[in-house]
GROMACS .gro file of C-alpha atoms in nm:
model
  205
    1MET     CA    1  -0.859   0.673  -0.652
    2PHE     CA    2  -0.550   0.754  -0.443
    3THR     CA    3  -0.201   0.897  -0.487
    4GLY     CA    4   0.010   0.684  -0.253
    5ILE     CA    5   0.083   0.986  -0.033
    6VAL     CA    6   0.014   0.861   0.319
    7THR     CA    7  -0.166   1.119   0.534
    8ALA     CA    8  -0.170   0.939   0.870
    9LEU     CA    9  -0.086   0.622   1.057
   10GLY     CA   10  -0.369   0.418   1.205
   11THR     CA   11  -0.387   0.118   1.436
   12ILE     CA   12  -0.627  -0.173   1.425
   13ALA     CA   13  -0.798  -0.137   1.763
   14GLU     CA   14  -1.025  -0.436   1.720
   15ALA     CA   15  -1.062  -0.713   1.463
   16THR     CA   16  -1.309  -1.002   1.448
   17GLY     CA   17  -1.328  -1.289   1.202
   18GLN     CA   18  -1.062  -1.473   1.003
   19ASP     CA   19  -1.144  -1.500   0.632
   20HIS     CA   20  -1.393  -1.213   0.645
   21VAL     CA   21  -1.271  -0.955   0.895
   22HIS     CA   22  -1.454  -0.665   1.058
   23ALA     CA   23  -1.201  -0.414   1.190
   24ARG     CA   24  -1.214  -0.090   1.386
   25ILE     CA   25  -0.921   0.135   1.304
   26ALA     CA   26  -0.807   0.417   1.533
   27ALA     CA   27  -0.688   0.723   1.340
   28PRO     CA   28  -0.605   1.092   1.400
   29PHE     CA   29  -0.880   1.210   1.165
   30ASP     CA   30  -1.183   1.430   1.225
   31PRO     CA   31  -1.485   1.196   1.215
   32GLU     CA   32  -1.694   1.481   1.075
   33GLY     CA   33  -1.480   1.460   0.762
   34ILE     CA   34  -1.530   1.086   0.719
   35ALA     CA   35  -1.844   0.981   0.531
   36ILE     CA   36  -2.007   0.643   0.569
   37GLY     CA   37  -1.940   0.467   0.239
   38ALA     CA   38  -1.620   0.663   0.177
   39SER     CA   39  -1.302   0.486   0.064
   40ILE     CA   40  -0.981   0.488   0.269
   41ALA     CA   41  -0.664   0.312   0.158
   42CYS     CA   42  -0.527   0.104   0.445
   43SER     CA   43  -0.167   0.000   0.372
   44GLY     CA   44  -0.255  -0.003   0.004
   45VAL     CA   45  -0.596  -0.168   0.030
   46CYS     CA   46  -0.904   0.034  -0.066
   47LEU     CA   47  -1.165  -0.025   0.206
   48THR     CA   48  -1.513   0.117   0.260
   49VAL     CA   49  -1.607   0.296   0.582
   50VAL     CA   50  -1.910   0.127   0.738
   51ASP     CA   51  -1.911   0.307   1.075
   52LYS     CA   52  -1.720   0.584   1.252
   53GLY     CA   53  -1.686   0.764   1.583
   54GLY     CA   54  -1.461   0.949   1.825
   55VAL     CA   55  -1.351   1.311   1.816
   56ALA     CA   56  -1.116   1.517   1.600
   57GLY     CA   57  -0.761   1.387   1.641
   58ASP     CA   58  -0.880   1.072   1.819
   59SER     CA   59  -1.131   0.906   1.590
   60TRP     CA   60  -1.201   0.560   1.456
   61PHE     CA   61  -1.363   0.408   1.153
   62ALA     CA   62  -1.483   0.056   1.085
   63VAL     CA   63  -1.434  -0.152   0.770
   64ASP     CA   64  -1.523  -0.496   0.642
   65ILE     CA   65  -1.239  -0.689   0.478
   66SER     CA   66  -1.358  -0.966   0.247
   67GLY     CA   67  -1.206  -1.311   0.212
   68GLU     CA   68  -1.086  -1.214  -0.135
   69THR     CA   69  -0.892  -0.922   0.014
   70THR     CA   70  -0.740  -1.119   0.302
   71SER     CA   71  -0.628  -1.390   0.058
   72ARG     CA   72  -0.450  -1.143  -0.172
   73THR     CA   73  -0.281  -0.921   0.085
   74VAL     CA   74  -0.012  -0.975   0.349
   75ALA     CA   75  -0.107  -1.270   0.569
   76GLY     CA   76  -0.179  -1.181   0.931
   77ARG     CA   77  -0.203  -0.808   0.856
   78TRP     CA   78  -0.564  -0.768   0.972
   79VAL     CA   79  -0.518  -0.826   1.344
   80GLN     CA   80  -0.540  -0.607   1.652
   81GLY     CA   81  -0.236  -0.386   1.704
   82THR     CA   82  -0.124  -0.366   1.341
   83THR     CA   83  -0.012  -0.022   1.225
   84LEU     CA   84  -0.152   0.086   0.887
   85ASN     CA   85  -0.068   0.357   0.636
   86LEU     CA   86  -0.385   0.559   0.576
   87GLU     CA   87  -0.491   0.773   0.281
   88PRO     CA   88  -0.846   0.900   0.217
   89ALA     CA   89  -0.965   0.890  -0.143
   90LEU     CA   90  -0.886   1.182  -0.371
   91LYS     CA   91  -1.135   1.467  -0.399
   92LEU     CA   92  -1.181   1.675  -0.713
   93GLY     CA   93  -0.912   1.943  -0.711
   94ASP     CA   94  -0.673   1.760  -0.477
   95GLU     CA   95  -0.303   1.765  -0.564
   96LEU     CA   96  -0.176   1.448  -0.733
   97GLY     CA   97   0.147   1.432  -0.537
   98GLY     CA   98   0.242   1.070  -0.594
   99HIS     CA   99   0.103   0.865  -0.883
  100ILE     CA  100  -0.235   0.716  -0.973
  101VAL     CA  101  -0.313   0.440  -0.723
  102THR     CA  102  -0.629   0.227  -0.728
  103GLY     CA  103  -0.600   0.060  -0.389
  104HIS     CA  104  -0.621  -0.286  -0.549
  105VAL     CA  105  -0.327  -0.498  -0.433
  106ASP     CA  106  -0.168  -0.700  -0.713
  107GLY     CA  107   0.053  -0.923  -0.502
  108VAL     CA  108   0.273  -0.961  -0.199
  109GLY     CA  109   0.645  -0.882  -0.195
  110ARG     CA  110   0.920  -0.964   0.053
  111VAL     CA  111   1.185  -0.733   0.199
  112VAL     CA  112   1.519  -0.887   0.100
  113SER     CA  113   1.759  -0.639   0.257
  114ILE     CA  114   1.775  -0.302   0.431
  115SER     CA  115   2.083  -0.082   0.443
  116THR     CA  116   2.166   0.277   0.532
  117VAL     CA  117   2.287   0.513   0.259
  118GLY     CA  118   2.364   0.855   0.404
  119ASP     CA  119   2.048   0.973   0.581
  120SER     CA  120   1.825   0.745   0.376
  121ILE     CA  121   1.740   0.376   0.380
  122ARG     CA  122   1.793   0.150   0.080
  123VAL     CA  123   1.538  -0.131   0.066
  124ILE     CA  124   1.548  -0.428  -0.172
  125ILE     CA  125   1.214  -0.602  -0.228
  126ALA     CA  126   1.148  -0.929  -0.407
  127ALA     CA  127   0.843  -0.925  -0.633
  128PRO     CA  128   0.667  -1.238  -0.768
  129ALA     CA  129   0.716  -1.345  -1.130
  130ASP     CA  130   0.371  -1.234  -1.245
  131LEU     CA  131   0.444  -0.876  -1.138
  132ALA     CA  132   0.806  -0.857  -1.256
  133PRO     CA  133   0.724  -0.744  -1.616
  134TYR     CA  134   0.538  -0.440  -1.480
  135ILE     CA  135   0.822  -0.305  -1.266
  136ALA     CA  136   1.078  -0.078  -1.430
  137GLU     CA  137   1.370   0.138  -1.324
  138LYS     CA  138   1.253   0.495  -1.243
  139GLY     CA  139   0.893   0.376  -1.262
  140SER     CA  140   0.640   0.406  -0.980
  141ILE     CA  141   0.521   0.131  -0.749
  142THR     CA  142   0.298   0.129  -0.442
  143VAL     CA  143   0.435  -0.058  -0.140
  144ASP     CA  144   0.199  -0.088   0.157
  145GLY     CA  145   0.012   0.212   0.018
  146ILE     CA  146   0.322   0.430  -0.025
  147SER     CA  147   0.402   0.576  -0.367
  148LEU     CA  148   0.770   0.506  -0.432
  149THR     CA  149   1.014   0.524  -0.723
  150VAL     CA  150   1.206   0.215  -0.833
  151ASN     CA  151   1.579   0.299  -0.825
  152ASP     CA  152   1.695  -0.012  -1.004
  153ILE     CA  153   1.583  -0.365  -1.077
  154ALA     CA  154   1.749  -0.705  -1.101
  155ASP     CA  155   1.569  -0.987  -1.280
  156GLN     CA  156   1.612  -1.330  -1.122
  157ALA     CA  157   1.658  -1.667  -1.292
  158ASP     CA  158   1.319  -1.792  -1.167
  159GLY     CA  159   1.130  -1.503  -1.328
  160THR     CA  160   1.095  -1.299  -1.011
  161CYS     CA  161   1.272  -0.966  -0.966
  162HIS     CA  162   1.440  -0.766  -0.694
  163PHE     CA  163   1.383  -0.391  -0.702
  164ALA     CA  164   1.549  -0.119  -0.496
  165LEU     CA  165   1.387   0.175  -0.321
  166ASN     CA  166   1.528   0.479  -0.144
  167ILE     CA  167   1.336   0.573   0.170
  168ILE     CA  168   1.406   0.929   0.280
  169PRO     CA  169   1.389   1.018   0.652
  170HIS     CA  170   1.051   1.192   0.618
  171THR     CA  171   0.891   0.887   0.456
  172ALA     CA  172   1.042   0.656   0.719
  173LYS     CA  173   0.897   0.877   0.993
  174VAL     CA  174   0.541   0.927   0.867
  175THR     CA  175   0.478   0.578   0.724
  176THR     CA  176   0.539   0.218   0.824
  177ALA     CA  177   0.844   0.206   0.592
  178GLY     CA  178   1.061   0.293   0.891
  179GLN     CA  179   0.938  -0.025   1.061
  180TRP     CA  180   1.013  -0.267   0.777
  181ALA     CA  181   1.251  -0.551   0.856
  182GLU     CA  182   1.428  -0.809   0.642
  183GLY     CA  183   1.191  -1.094   0.563
  184ALA     CA  184   0.878  -0.883   0.614
  185SER     CA  185   0.594  -0.909   0.364
  186VAL     CA  186   0.447  -0.601   0.194
  187ASN     CA  187   0.148  -0.527  -0.028
  188LEU     CA  188   0.239  -0.434  -0.387
  189GLU     CA  189   0.037  -0.248  -0.648
  190ILE     CA  190   0.195  -0.199  -0.989
  191ASP     CA  191   0.165   0.127  -1.181
  192VAL     CA  192  -0.170   0.133  -1.363
  193LEU     CA  193   0.000   0.276  -1.674
  194ALA     CA  194   0.237  -0.021  -1.683
  195ARG     CA  195  -0.062  -0.253  -1.663
  196TYR     CA  196  -0.223  -0.100  -1.973
  197LEU     CA  197   0.104  -0.091  -2.168
  198LYS     CA  198   0.161  -0.462  -2.097
  199ARG     CA  199  -0.192  -0.541  -2.217
  200MET     CA  200  -0.142  -0.341  -2.536
  201GLN     CA  201   0.184  -0.524  -2.607
  202ALA     CA  202   0.012  -0.858  -2.553
  203LEU     CA  203  -0.262  -0.772  -2.801
  204LYS     CA  204  -0.005  -0.669  -3.060
  205GLY     CA  205   0.198  -0.983  -3.019
   0.00000   0.00000   0.00000
């Protein structure tokens, strides 16, 4: 379980394999605080630590990324040099600063446009048709592991939707949101509450 509040940026230092990938991720964590078998969200994907090393502030951890995961997340993401948003799993008593995030990516979105509004950045993202019913104005959504609020939404004729986000300077600085570009692909996870509400409506109907 996560909150979508990114705690650090990591970099894939080494990656082997194509469908099933073994990756070593460099991160500014203390390896003493990382347990083998622990979960870390990597740009929205819950992955299990299988090895670790380094020193405090200059550590690394290794993960195995299954073919199922690589097929459902942004293509080409799991390669050497990629920057990732990192968030360790919640511990009992931790502050729930964002919203409830599972680390299970529901689909891939595309950045349609980026514009500057005051000190912030306005980002429009296109979501696939199967996710559109779960996205609502002022609702929460996880984009590349970042908990964000949907400012507004525009349904499209083909069943897809475009939703708008406001990225404040702090978020742009401490996450990969400041590196997004038009046409880029991003991992999307819908709000778990929206998922259950949609299911309840379907059973009623």
